[in-house]
Amino acid sequence: MPKQVRAEVTRASILRGAAEVFDRYGYAATTLSDVIAQSGVTKGALYFHFSSKEDLAKAVVEEQHMLSVQPSRDWLQHEGQGLESIIRLSIGLATQLLDDVVVRAGIRLTLEQGTFGVLQADPYREWVGVIEQLMDRAVEEGDVRTNIDTAALARFVVGAFTGVQLLSEVFTGRDDLLRRVQDMWEILLPSLVTPRKLPHFRRIASLAESNG
Amino acid sequence: MPKQVRAEVTRASILRGAAEVFDRYGYAATTLSDVIAQSGVTKGALYFHFSSKEDLAKAVVEEQHMLSVQPSRDWLQHEGQGLESIIRLSIGLATQLLDDVVVRAGIRLTLEQGTFGVLQADPYREWVGVIEQLMDRAVEEGDVRTNIDTAALARFVVGAFTGVQLLSEVFTGRDDLLRRVQDMWEILLPSLVTPRKLPHFRRIASLAESNG
């Protein structure tokens, strides 16, 4: 392998190993020795790529944020329906939390904000911004009632999803996450859409279950 | 002071000092020296009452849980309306988060679950149980629609509140918390109650703002 490619492969191995131990132990209990053992690299290689545990944690959060937010940027490009995009994004992020250790570790580290000296407002802010744009589109498309404050709604949806996935982790190790995301939409949809449109959006939300 | 009273006063000072530093720095960054400095007790006194940082953190979480859950047990004793009790409990907990450092520290430590080796499921479980009982009562009282799964709803409300207060902390240091709790009810109520009852419960939720 060319030298630069090899360096990138090593960096990716370290990041993945770090995600595995951050996901398992959290920030405080993770040591760089754990990361070295998990990723099977040398201490020298680790320090070549990352200067500290904090540096590693930031890299995991950035990688997770890219993995999770990229699909939402794609939905913004689409001409597709605003509300459908939001529901599918929530199912997509839940699925990533189940399947991808980097996403799990990134979300855990973001929740532990402050424990490593940084307030992780940016990831939440980007989510709220994307959801608000999609909600505005859903209002224009006649799917979401016009008398709703979409900024407040976007912020609530991001907060609610954050708490729902946290409780699912605490209670069931996320086994019931897709079911809980479906519940969230079952509860929210009657407030957001007209009775005529309810069955359509319920069907989209029920994909959460059939995926699970 | 009698010896036992003096010991209890000292223990309370330590607990409060610990809450202040846990609230400020989180579990990982807090040291026992911080707690000693903050509470103005000797190292000997601290070790007389608490064996470790983990022991202290558990005591703070227990104290917070008692402060926060006691009002909900009182509401369960009341004959009062189920849904009104839930809304008032959410406003009450938000107010405690603003006013009481022990509550803030306990919630932060609970959110940092896992960082000190304990999965804090019990506090969430008790909240979900209380809210479910009150929701069942609200259905019996004809305030909440009968076609709602109250167990799923209770779990969602506890998750949503957890996430809403977290985002309020991250974005504004909780300055907008009461406003965000009111938003939560503005968004949820149309799903839960009939249009005829909506203004009544909206008024109760709007206490969140006028308290703030």
Short mmCIF file of C-alpha atoms in Angstrom, two decimals:
data_model
loop_
_atom_site.label_atom_id
_atom_site.label_comp_id
_atom_site.label_asym_id
_atom_site.label_seq_id
_atom_site.Cartn_x
_atom_site.Cartn_y
_atom_site.Cartn_z
CA MET A 1 0.00 0.00 0.00
CA PRO A 2 1.19 3.55 -0.65
CA LYS A 3 2.28 5.27 2.53
CA GLN A 4 -0.59 7.74 2.64
CA VAL A 5 -3.24 5.07 2.14
CA ARG A 6 -1.62 2.97 4.88
CA ALA A 7 -1.72 5.96 7.23
CA GLU A 8 -5.41 6.44 6.49
CA VAL A 9 -6.18 2.78 7.11
CA THR A 10 -4.34 2.99 10.43
CA ARG A 11 -6.20 6.15 11.41
CA ALA A 12 -9.51 4.49 10.56
CA SER A 13 -8.60 1.42 12.68
CA ILE A 14 -7.77 3.63 15.64
CA LEU A 15 -10.98 5.60 15.25
CA ARG A 16 -13.04 2.42 15.13
CA GLY A 17 -11.24 0.93 18.13
CA ALA A 18 -11.75 4.16 20.04
CA ALA A 19 -15.46 4.14 19.15
CA GLU A 20 -15.78 0.59 20.46
CA VAL A 21 -14.28 1.43 23.85
CA PHE A 22 -15.97 4.85 24.19
CA ASP A 23 -19.30 3.16 23.42
CA ARG A 24 -18.63 0.49 26.04
CA TYR A 25 -17.06 2.50 28.88
CA GLY A 26 -17.84 6.18 28.23
CA TYR A 27 -15.29 8.97 28.08
CA ALA A 28 -14.09 8.99 31.67
CA ALA A 29 -13.38 5.28 32.01
CA THR A 30 -11.68 4.89 28.62
CA THR A 31 -7.86 4.85 28.56
CA LEU A 32 -5.55 5.19 25.58
CA SER A 33 -4.24 1.69 26.45
CA ASP A 34 -7.78 0.37 25.88
CA VAL A 35 -7.83 2.05 22.47
CA ILE A 36 -4.41 0.62 21.55
CA ALA A 37 -5.48 -2.88 22.64
CA GLN A 38 -8.82 -2.65 20.82
CA SER A 39 -7.47 -1.29 17.55
CA GLY A 40 -4.33 -3.42 17.46
CA VAL A 41 -1.97 -0.55 16.63
CA THR A 42 1.22 0.58 18.33
CA LYS A 43 1.38 3.41 20.84
CA GLY A 44 3.57 5.28 18.36
CA ALA A 45 0.96 4.96 15.61
CA LEU A 46 -1.78 6.23 17.94
CA TYR A 47 0.24 9.29 18.97
CA PHE A 48 1.16 9.94 15.34
CA HIS A 49 -2.55 10.44 14.56
CA PHE A 50 -4.04 11.69 17.83
CA SER A 51 -2.47 13.77 20.57
CA SER A 52 -4.81 12.85 23.43
CA LYS A 53 -7.99 11.09 24.53
CA GLU A 54 -9.85 14.37 24.04
CA ASP A 55 -8.52 14.64 20.50
CA LEU A 56 -9.74 11.08 19.79
CA ALA A 57 -13.17 11.75 21.29
CA LYS A 58 -13.58 14.85 19.15
CA ALA A 59 -12.62 12.86 16.04
CA VAL A 60 -15.22 10.17 16.89
CA VAL A 61 -17.92 12.81 17.42
CA GLU A 62 -17.02 14.48 14.11
CA GLU A 63 -17.05 11.18 12.23
CA GLN A 64 -20.41 10.22 13.77
CA HIS A 65 -21.85 13.62 12.99
CA MET A 66 -20.78 13.32 9.36
CA LEU A 67 -22.28 9.82 9.08
CA SER A 68 -25.57 10.92 10.68
CA VAL A 69 -26.03 14.39 9.24
CA GLN A 70 -25.05 13.58 5.64
CA PRO A 71 -28.35 11.78 4.95
CA SER A 72 -30.25 14.83 6.24
CA ARG A 73 -28.35 17.08 3.82
CA ASP A 74 -29.30 14.67 1.04
CA TRP A 75 -32.97 14.92 2.04
CA LEU A 76 -32.71 18.72 1.92
CA GLN A 77 -31.51 18.46 -1.70
CA HIS A 78 -34.47 16.21 -2.60
CA GLU A 79 -37.71 17.63 -3.82
CA GLY A 80 -39.44 15.02 -1.63
CA GLN A 81 -41.98 15.65 1.09
CA GLY A 82 -40.74 17.48 4.18
CA LEU A 83 -42.53 15.46 6.84
CA GLU A 84 -41.79 12.14 5.20
CA SER A 85 -38.09 13.11 5.12
CA ILE A 86 -38.10 13.89 8.84
CA ILE A 87 -39.74 10.59 9.75
CA ARG A 88 -37.32 8.66 7.54
CA LEU A 89 -34.36 10.56 9.01
CA SER A 90 -35.42 9.55 12.53
CA ILE A 91 -35.71 5.91 11.47
CA GLY A 92 -32.36 6.18 9.68
CA LEU A 93 -30.58 7.56 12.73
CA ALA A 94 -32.16 4.90 14.96
CA THR A 95 -30.93 2.22 12.54
CA GLN A 96 -27.42 3.72 12.55
CA LEU A 97 -27.45 3.66 16.36
CA LEU A 98 -28.23 -0.05 16.21
CA ASP A 99 -25.76 -0.93 13.45
CA ASP A 100 -22.79 1.43 13.69
CA VAL A 101 -20.51 1.62 16.72
CA VAL A 102 -19.08 4.98 15.59
CA VAL A 103 -22.57 6.50 15.67
CA ARG A 104 -23.29 4.96 19.09
CA ALA A 105 -20.00 6.22 20.52
CA GLY A 106 -20.47 9.68 19.01
CA ILE A 107 -23.96 10.03 20.49
CA ARG A 108 -22.74 8.79 23.87
CA LEU A 109 -19.84 11.25 23.87
CA THR A 110 -22.16 14.08 22.83
CA LEU A 111 -24.49 13.20 25.72
CA GLU A 112 -21.52 13.22 28.06
CA GLN A 113 -20.83 16.78 26.90
CA GLY A 114 -18.94 18.77 29.44
CA THR A 115 -17.16 15.70 30.76
CA PHE A 116 -14.38 16.46 28.33
CA GLY A 117 -14.60 20.18 28.60
CA VAL A 118 -16.54 20.98 25.45
CA LEU A 119 -20.19 21.85 25.21
CA GLN A 120 -21.35 19.98 22.14
CA ALA A 121 -24.02 22.41 20.99
CA ASP A 122 -23.14 22.27 17.28
CA PRO A 123 -24.46 18.78 16.45
CA TYR A 124 -27.82 19.58 18.08
CA ARG A 125 -27.92 22.96 16.37
CA GLU A 126 -27.40 21.45 12.93
CA TRP A 127 -30.15 18.86 13.51
CA VAL A 128 -32.59 21.54 14.68
CA GLY A 129 -31.78 23.64 11.59
CA VAL A 130 -32.34 20.76 9.17
CA ILE A 131 -35.61 19.66 10.82
CA GLU A 132 -36.91 23.24 10.86
CA GLN A 133 -36.27 23.62 7.11
CA LEU A 134 -38.01 20.32 6.40
CA MET A 135 -40.94 21.29 8.67
CA ASP A 136 -41.33 24.60 6.83
CA ARG A 137 -41.44 22.61 3.61
CA ALA A 138 -44.04 20.26 5.13
CA VAL A 139 -46.21 23.27 5.99
CA GLU A 140 -45.91 24.60 2.42
CA GLU A 141 -46.81 21.16 1.10
CA GLY A 142 -49.98 21.24 3.17
CA ASP A 143 -48.98 18.23 5.28
CA VAL A 144 -48.35 20.03 8.59
CA ARG A 145 -50.88 22.44 10.05
CA THR A 146 -50.13 26.10 9.33
CA ASN A 147 -50.70 27.26 12.93
CA ILE A 148 -47.56 25.48 14.19
CA ASP A 149 -44.35 27.25 15.25
CA THR A 150 -41.91 25.17 13.18
CA ALA A 151 -38.83 26.46 15.03
CA ALA A 152 -40.25 25.32 18.39
CA LEU A 153 -41.42 22.06 16.82
CA ALA A 154 -37.99 21.29 15.30
CA ARG A 155 -36.31 21.89 18.61
CA PHE A 156 -38.83 19.70 20.40
CA VAL A 157 -38.46 16.84 17.90
CA VAL A 158 -34.65 16.85 18.27
CA GLY A 159 -34.92 16.97 22.08
CA ALA A 160 -37.57 14.26 22.18
CA PHE A 161 -35.59 11.93 19.89
CA THR A 162 -32.48 12.47 22.04
CA GLY A 163 -34.37 11.52 25.19
CA VAL A 164 -36.26 8.62 23.58
CA GLN A 165 -33.05 6.95 22.39
CA LEU A 166 -31.45 7.56 25.80
CA LEU A 167 -34.31 5.82 27.64
CA SER A 168 -34.28 2.99 25.13
CA GLU A 169 -30.58 2.50 25.86
CA VAL A 170 -31.04 2.66 29.63
CA PHE A 171 -34.05 0.31 29.69
CA THR A 172 -33.27 -2.21 26.93
CA GLY A 173 -29.76 -1.53 25.57
CA ARG A 174 -31.63 -0.06 22.53
CA ASP A 175 -33.40 -3.35 21.72
CA ASP A 176 -36.73 -1.52 21.52
CA LEU A 177 -35.41 1.64 19.82
CA LEU A 178 -37.27 1.30 16.50
CA ARG A 179 -40.50 0.52 18.34
CA ARG A 180 -40.01 3.63 20.53
CA VAL A 181 -39.35 5.86 17.51
CA GLN A 182 -42.59 4.58 15.99
CA ASP A 183 -44.39 5.38 19.28
CA MET A 184 -42.98 8.91 19.12
CA TRP A 185 -44.57 9.49 15.71
CA GLU A 186 -47.84 7.76 16.72
CA ILE A 187 -48.08 10.28 19.58
CA LEU A 188 -46.91 13.35 17.63
CA LEU A 189 -48.62 12.92 14.26
CA PRO A 190 -52.21 13.69 15.37
CA SER A 191 -50.94 17.09 16.60
CA LEU A 192 -49.11 17.81 13.34
CA VAL A 193 -51.23 16.58 10.44
CA THR A 194 -54.90 16.59 9.49
CA PRO A 195 -56.96 13.43 10.17
CA ARG A 196 -57.15 12.77 6.41
CA LYS A 197 -53.35 12.57 6.10
CA LEU A 198 -52.81 10.63 9.32
CA PRO A 199 -52.93 7.08 7.87
CA HIS A 200 -50.34 7.95 5.21
CA PHE A 201 -47.76 9.26 7.70
CA ARG A 202 -48.52 6.49 10.19
CA ARG A 203 -47.62 4.02 7.49
CA ILE A 204 -44.27 5.75 6.91
CA ALA A 205 -43.52 5.72 10.64
CA SER A 206 -44.42 2.05 10.88
CA LEU A 207 -41.39 1.28 8.69
CA ALA A 208 -39.49 1.75 11.94
CA GLU A 209 -40.97 -1.48 13.21
CA SER A 210 -40.70 -3.54 10.07
CA ASN A 211 -37.01 -2.55 9.78
CA GLY A 212 -36.40 -3.73 13.34
CA MET B 1 -25.25 20.93 68.88
CA PRO B 2 -25.73 17.27 69.79
CA LYS B 3 -23.13 15.11 68.09
CA GLN B 4 -25.59 13.35 65.78
CA VAL B 5 -27.15 16.61 64.60
CA ARG B 6 -23.68 18.02 63.96
CA ALA B 7 -22.80 14.96 61.91
CA GLU B 8 -25.96 15.39 59.84
CA VAL B 9 -25.21 19.08 59.24
CA THR B 10 -21.70 18.16 58.09
CA ARG B 11 -23.03 15.43 55.80
CA ALA B 12 -25.52 17.90 54.30
CA SER B 13 -22.74 20.47 53.70
CA ILE B 14 -20.62 17.87 51.94
CA LEU B 15 -23.55 16.76 49.80
CA ARG B 16 -24.32 20.33 48.79
CA GLY B 17 -20.66 21.09 48.05
CA ALA B 18 -20.45 17.90 46.00
CA ALA B 19 -23.61 18.86 44.08
CA GLU B 20 -22.11 22.25 43.28
CA VAL B 21 -18.94 20.79 41.79
CA PHE B 22 -20.64 17.85 40.04
CA ASP B 23 -23.09 20.32 38.47
CA ARG B 24 -20.21 22.51 37.31
CA TYR B 25 -17.62 19.95 36.14
CA GLY B 26 -19.46 16.62 35.72
CA TYR B 27 -18.43 13.35 37.32
CA ALA B 28 -15.14 12.72 35.53
CA ALA B 29 -13.56 16.13 36.14
CA THR B 30 -14.64 16.42 39.80
CA THR B 31 -12.05 15.58 42.47
CA LEU B 32 -12.59 15.00 46.17
CA SER B 33 -10.31 18.00 46.79
CA ASP B 34 -12.84 20.15 44.89
CA VAL B 35 -15.60 18.83 47.15
CA ILE B 36 -13.56 19.51 50.30
CA ALA B 37 -12.75 23.06 49.14
CA GLN B 38 -16.35 23.76 48.11
CA SER B 39 -18.00 22.40 51.25
CA GLY B 40 -15.41 23.77 53.71
CA VAL B 41 -15.01 20.51 55.63
CA THR B 42 -11.89 18.54 56.49
CA LYS B 43 -10.70 15.55 54.51
CA GLY B 44 -11.32 13.42 57.62
CA ALA B 45 -14.94 14.58 57.82
CA LEU B 46 -15.50 13.79 54.16
CA TYR B 47 -14.10 10.27 54.50
CA PHE B 48 -16.12 9.73 57.68
CA HIS B 49 -19.33 10.17 55.63
CA PHE B 50 -18.38 9.01 52.13
CA SER B 51 -15.88 6.39 51.04
CA SER B 52 -15.32 7.57 47.46
CA LYS B 53 -16.34 9.92 44.67
CA GLU B 54 -18.70 7.21 43.40
CA ASP B 55 -20.30 6.97 46.84
CA LEU B 56 -20.80 10.76 46.86
CA ALA B 57 -22.27 10.77 43.36
CA LYS B 58 -24.75 8.05 44.32
CA ALA B 59 -25.79 10.04 47.40
CA VAL B 60 -26.37 13.17 45.27
CA VAL B 61 -28.47 11.20 42.77
CA GLU B 62 -30.50 9.66 45.62
CA GLU B 63 -31.07 13.03 47.28
CA GLN B 64 -32.10 14.60 43.94
CA HIS B 65 -34.41 11.71 43.19
CA MET B 66 -36.08 12.11 46.58
CA LEU B 67 -36.51 15.86 46.06
CA SER B 68 -37.91 15.41 42.55
CA VAL B 69 -40.03 12.30 42.95
CA GLN B 70 -41.64 13.17 46.29
CA PRO B 71 -43.96 15.75 44.68
CA SER B 72 -45.10 13.11 42.18
CA ARG B 73 -45.96 10.71 45.00
CA ASP B 74 -47.98 13.53 46.58
CA TRP B 75 -49.88 14.01 43.32
CA LEU B 76 -50.65 10.29 43.22
CA GLN B 77 -52.26 10.59 46.69
CA HIS B 78 -54.39 13.53 45.53
CA GLU B 79 -57.78 13.01 44.03
CA GLY B 80 -56.84 15.74 41.52
CA GLN B 81 -56.89 15.47 37.76
CA GLY B 82 -54.36 13.13 36.21
CA LEU B 83 -53.29 15.26 33.25
CA GLU B 84 -53.16 18.46 35.26
CA SER B 85 -50.88 16.68 37.76
CA ILE B 86 -48.51 15.57 34.99
CA ILE B 87 -48.26 19.08 33.52
CA ARG B 88 -47.67 20.59 36.96
CA LEU B 89 -45.05 17.94 37.75
CA SER B 90 -43.13 18.83 34.59
CA ILE B 91 -43.23 22.53 35.50
CA GLY B 92 -42.21 21.66 39.07
CA LEU B 93 -39.20 19.63 37.96
CA ALA B 94 -38.16 22.37 35.52
CA THR B 95 -38.36 24.91 38.36
CA GLN B 96 -36.27 22.64 40.62
CA LEU B 97 -33.67 22.37 37.86
CA LEU B 98 -33.45 26.15 37.79
CA ASP B 99 -33.44 26.68 41.56
CA ASP B 100 -31.78 23.69 43.21
CA VAL B 101 -28.18 22.71 42.59
CA VAL B 102 -28.73 19.23 44.06
CA VAL B 103 -31.43 18.55 41.45
CA ARG B 104 -29.23 19.89 38.64
CA ALA B 105 -26.26 17.78 39.76
CA GLY B 106 -28.41 14.67 40.18
CA ILE B 107 -29.86 15.01 36.68
CA ARG B 108 -26.42 15.62 35.19
CA LEU B 109 -24.99 12.57 36.97
CA THR B 110 -27.96 10.47 35.86
CA LEU B 111 -27.38 11.58 32.26
CA GLU B 112 -23.71 10.68 32.63
CA GLN B 113 -24.83 7.16 33.59
CA GLY B 114 -22.23 4.61 32.86
CA THR B 115 -19.42 7.06 33.42
CA PHE B 116 -19.34 5.89 37.00
CA GLY B 117 -20.14 2.31 36.27
CA VAL B 118 -23.81 2.26 37.17
CA LEU B 119 -26.71 2.25 34.76
CA GLN B 120 -29.20 4.61 36.36
CA ALA B 121 -32.40 2.99 35.13
CA ASP B 122 -34.30 3.25 38.42
CA PRO B 123 -34.97 7.01 38.43
CA TYR B 124 -36.37 6.85 34.89
CA ARG B 125 -38.39 3.75 35.73
CA GLU B 126 -40.06 5.43 38.71
CA TRP B 127 -40.94 8.49 36.63
CA VAL B 128 -42.43 6.37 33.86
CA GLY B 129 -44.49 4.42 36.45
CA VAL B 130 -45.88 7.57 38.07
CA ILE B 131 -46.73 9.23 34.74
CA GLU B 132 -48.43 6.07 33.49
CA GLN B 133 -50.65 5.89 36.58
CA LEU B 134 -51.59 9.56 36.21
CA MET B 135 -52.26 9.08 32.46
CA ASP B 136 -54.57 6.13 33.22
CA ARG B 137 -56.40 8.38 35.64
CA ALA B 138 -56.60 11.12 32.99
CA VAL B 139 -58.19 8.61 30.58
CA GLU B 140 -60.75 7.59 33.26
CA GLU B 141 -61.48 11.25 33.92
CA GLY B 142 -62.27 11.70 30.23
CA ASP B 143 -59.43 14.20 29.69
CA VAL B 144 -57.17 12.02 27.57
CA ARG B 145 -58.46 10.10 24.54
CA THR B 146 -59.25 6.45 25.25
CA ASN B 147 -57.45 5.12 22.15
CA ILE B 148 -54.01 6.03 23.55
CA ASP B 149 -51.46 3.48 24.84
CA THR B 150 -50.72 5.12 28.20
CA ALA B 151 -47.62 3.00 28.87
CA ALA B 152 -46.03 4.11 25.59
CA LEU B 153 -47.18 7.67 26.21
CA ALA B 154 -45.68 7.78 29.73
CA ARG B 155 -42.38 6.51 28.44
CA PHE B 156 -42.40 9.05 25.63
CA VAL B 157 -43.21 11.97 27.95
CA VAL B 158 -40.33 11.06 30.30
CA GLY B 159 -37.93 10.65 27.36
CA ALA B 160 -39.07 13.86 25.72
CA PHE B 161 -38.74 15.88 28.95
CA THR B 162 -35.24 14.45 29.48
CA GLY B 163 -34.16 15.51 26.01
CA VAL B 164 -35.91 18.89 26.15
CA GLN B 165 -34.13 19.89 29.36
CA LEU B 166 -30.83 18.63 27.94
CA LEU B 167 -31.14 20.78 24.81
CA SER B 168 -32.19 23.75 26.92
CA GLU B 169 -29.01 23.31 28.98
CA VAL B 170 -26.79 22.91 25.93
CA PHE B 171 -28.28 25.87 24.04
CA THR B 172 -29.06 28.39 26.79
CA GLY B 173 -27.74 27.05 30.12
CA ARG B 174 -31.45 26.34 30.88
CA ASP B 175 -32.47 30.02 30.56
CA ASP B 176 -35.33 29.03 28.26
CA LEU B 177 -36.30 25.83 30.09
CA LEU B 178 -39.80 26.88 31.22
CA ARG B 179 -40.56 28.21 27.75
CA ARG B 180 -39.43 24.88 26.21
CA VAL B 181 -41.57 22.85 28.64
CA GLN B 182 -44.55 24.97 27.63
CA ASP B 183 -43.72 24.31 23.95
CA MET B 184 -43.67 20.58 24.71
CA TRP B 185 -47.23 20.69 26.00
CA GLU B 186 -48.39 23.02 23.19
CA ILE B 187 -47.17 20.37 20.74
CA LEU B 188 -48.42 17.31 22.65
CA LEU B 189 -51.81 18.43 23.94
CA PRO B 190 -53.70 18.39 20.62
CA SER B 191 -52.77 14.69 20.30
CA LEU B 192 -53.92 13.88 23.81
CA VAL B 193 -57.08 15.83 24.57
CA THR B 194 -60.25 16.74 22.71
CA PRO B 195 -60.47 20.22 21.10
CA ARG B 196 -63.04 21.25 23.74
CA LYS B 197 -60.60 20.61 26.61
CA LEU B 198 -57.57 22.07 24.85
CA PRO B 199 -57.84 25.68 26.13
CA HIS B 200 -58.08 24.47 29.75
CA PHE B 201 -54.89 22.40 29.61
CA ARG B 202 -53.07 25.01 27.54
CA ARG B 203 -53.74 27.46 30.36
CA ILE B 204 -52.22 25.08 32.91
CA ALA B 205 -49.13 24.57 30.73
CA SER B 206 -48.75 28.32 30.28
CA LEU B 207 -47.97 28.58 34.01
CA ALA B 208 -44.54 27.38 32.94
CA GLU B 209 -43.96 30.71 31.26
CA SER B 210 -45.44 32.98 33.91
CA ASN B 211 -43.31 31.21 36.55
CA GLY B 212 -40.18 31.87 34.51
#
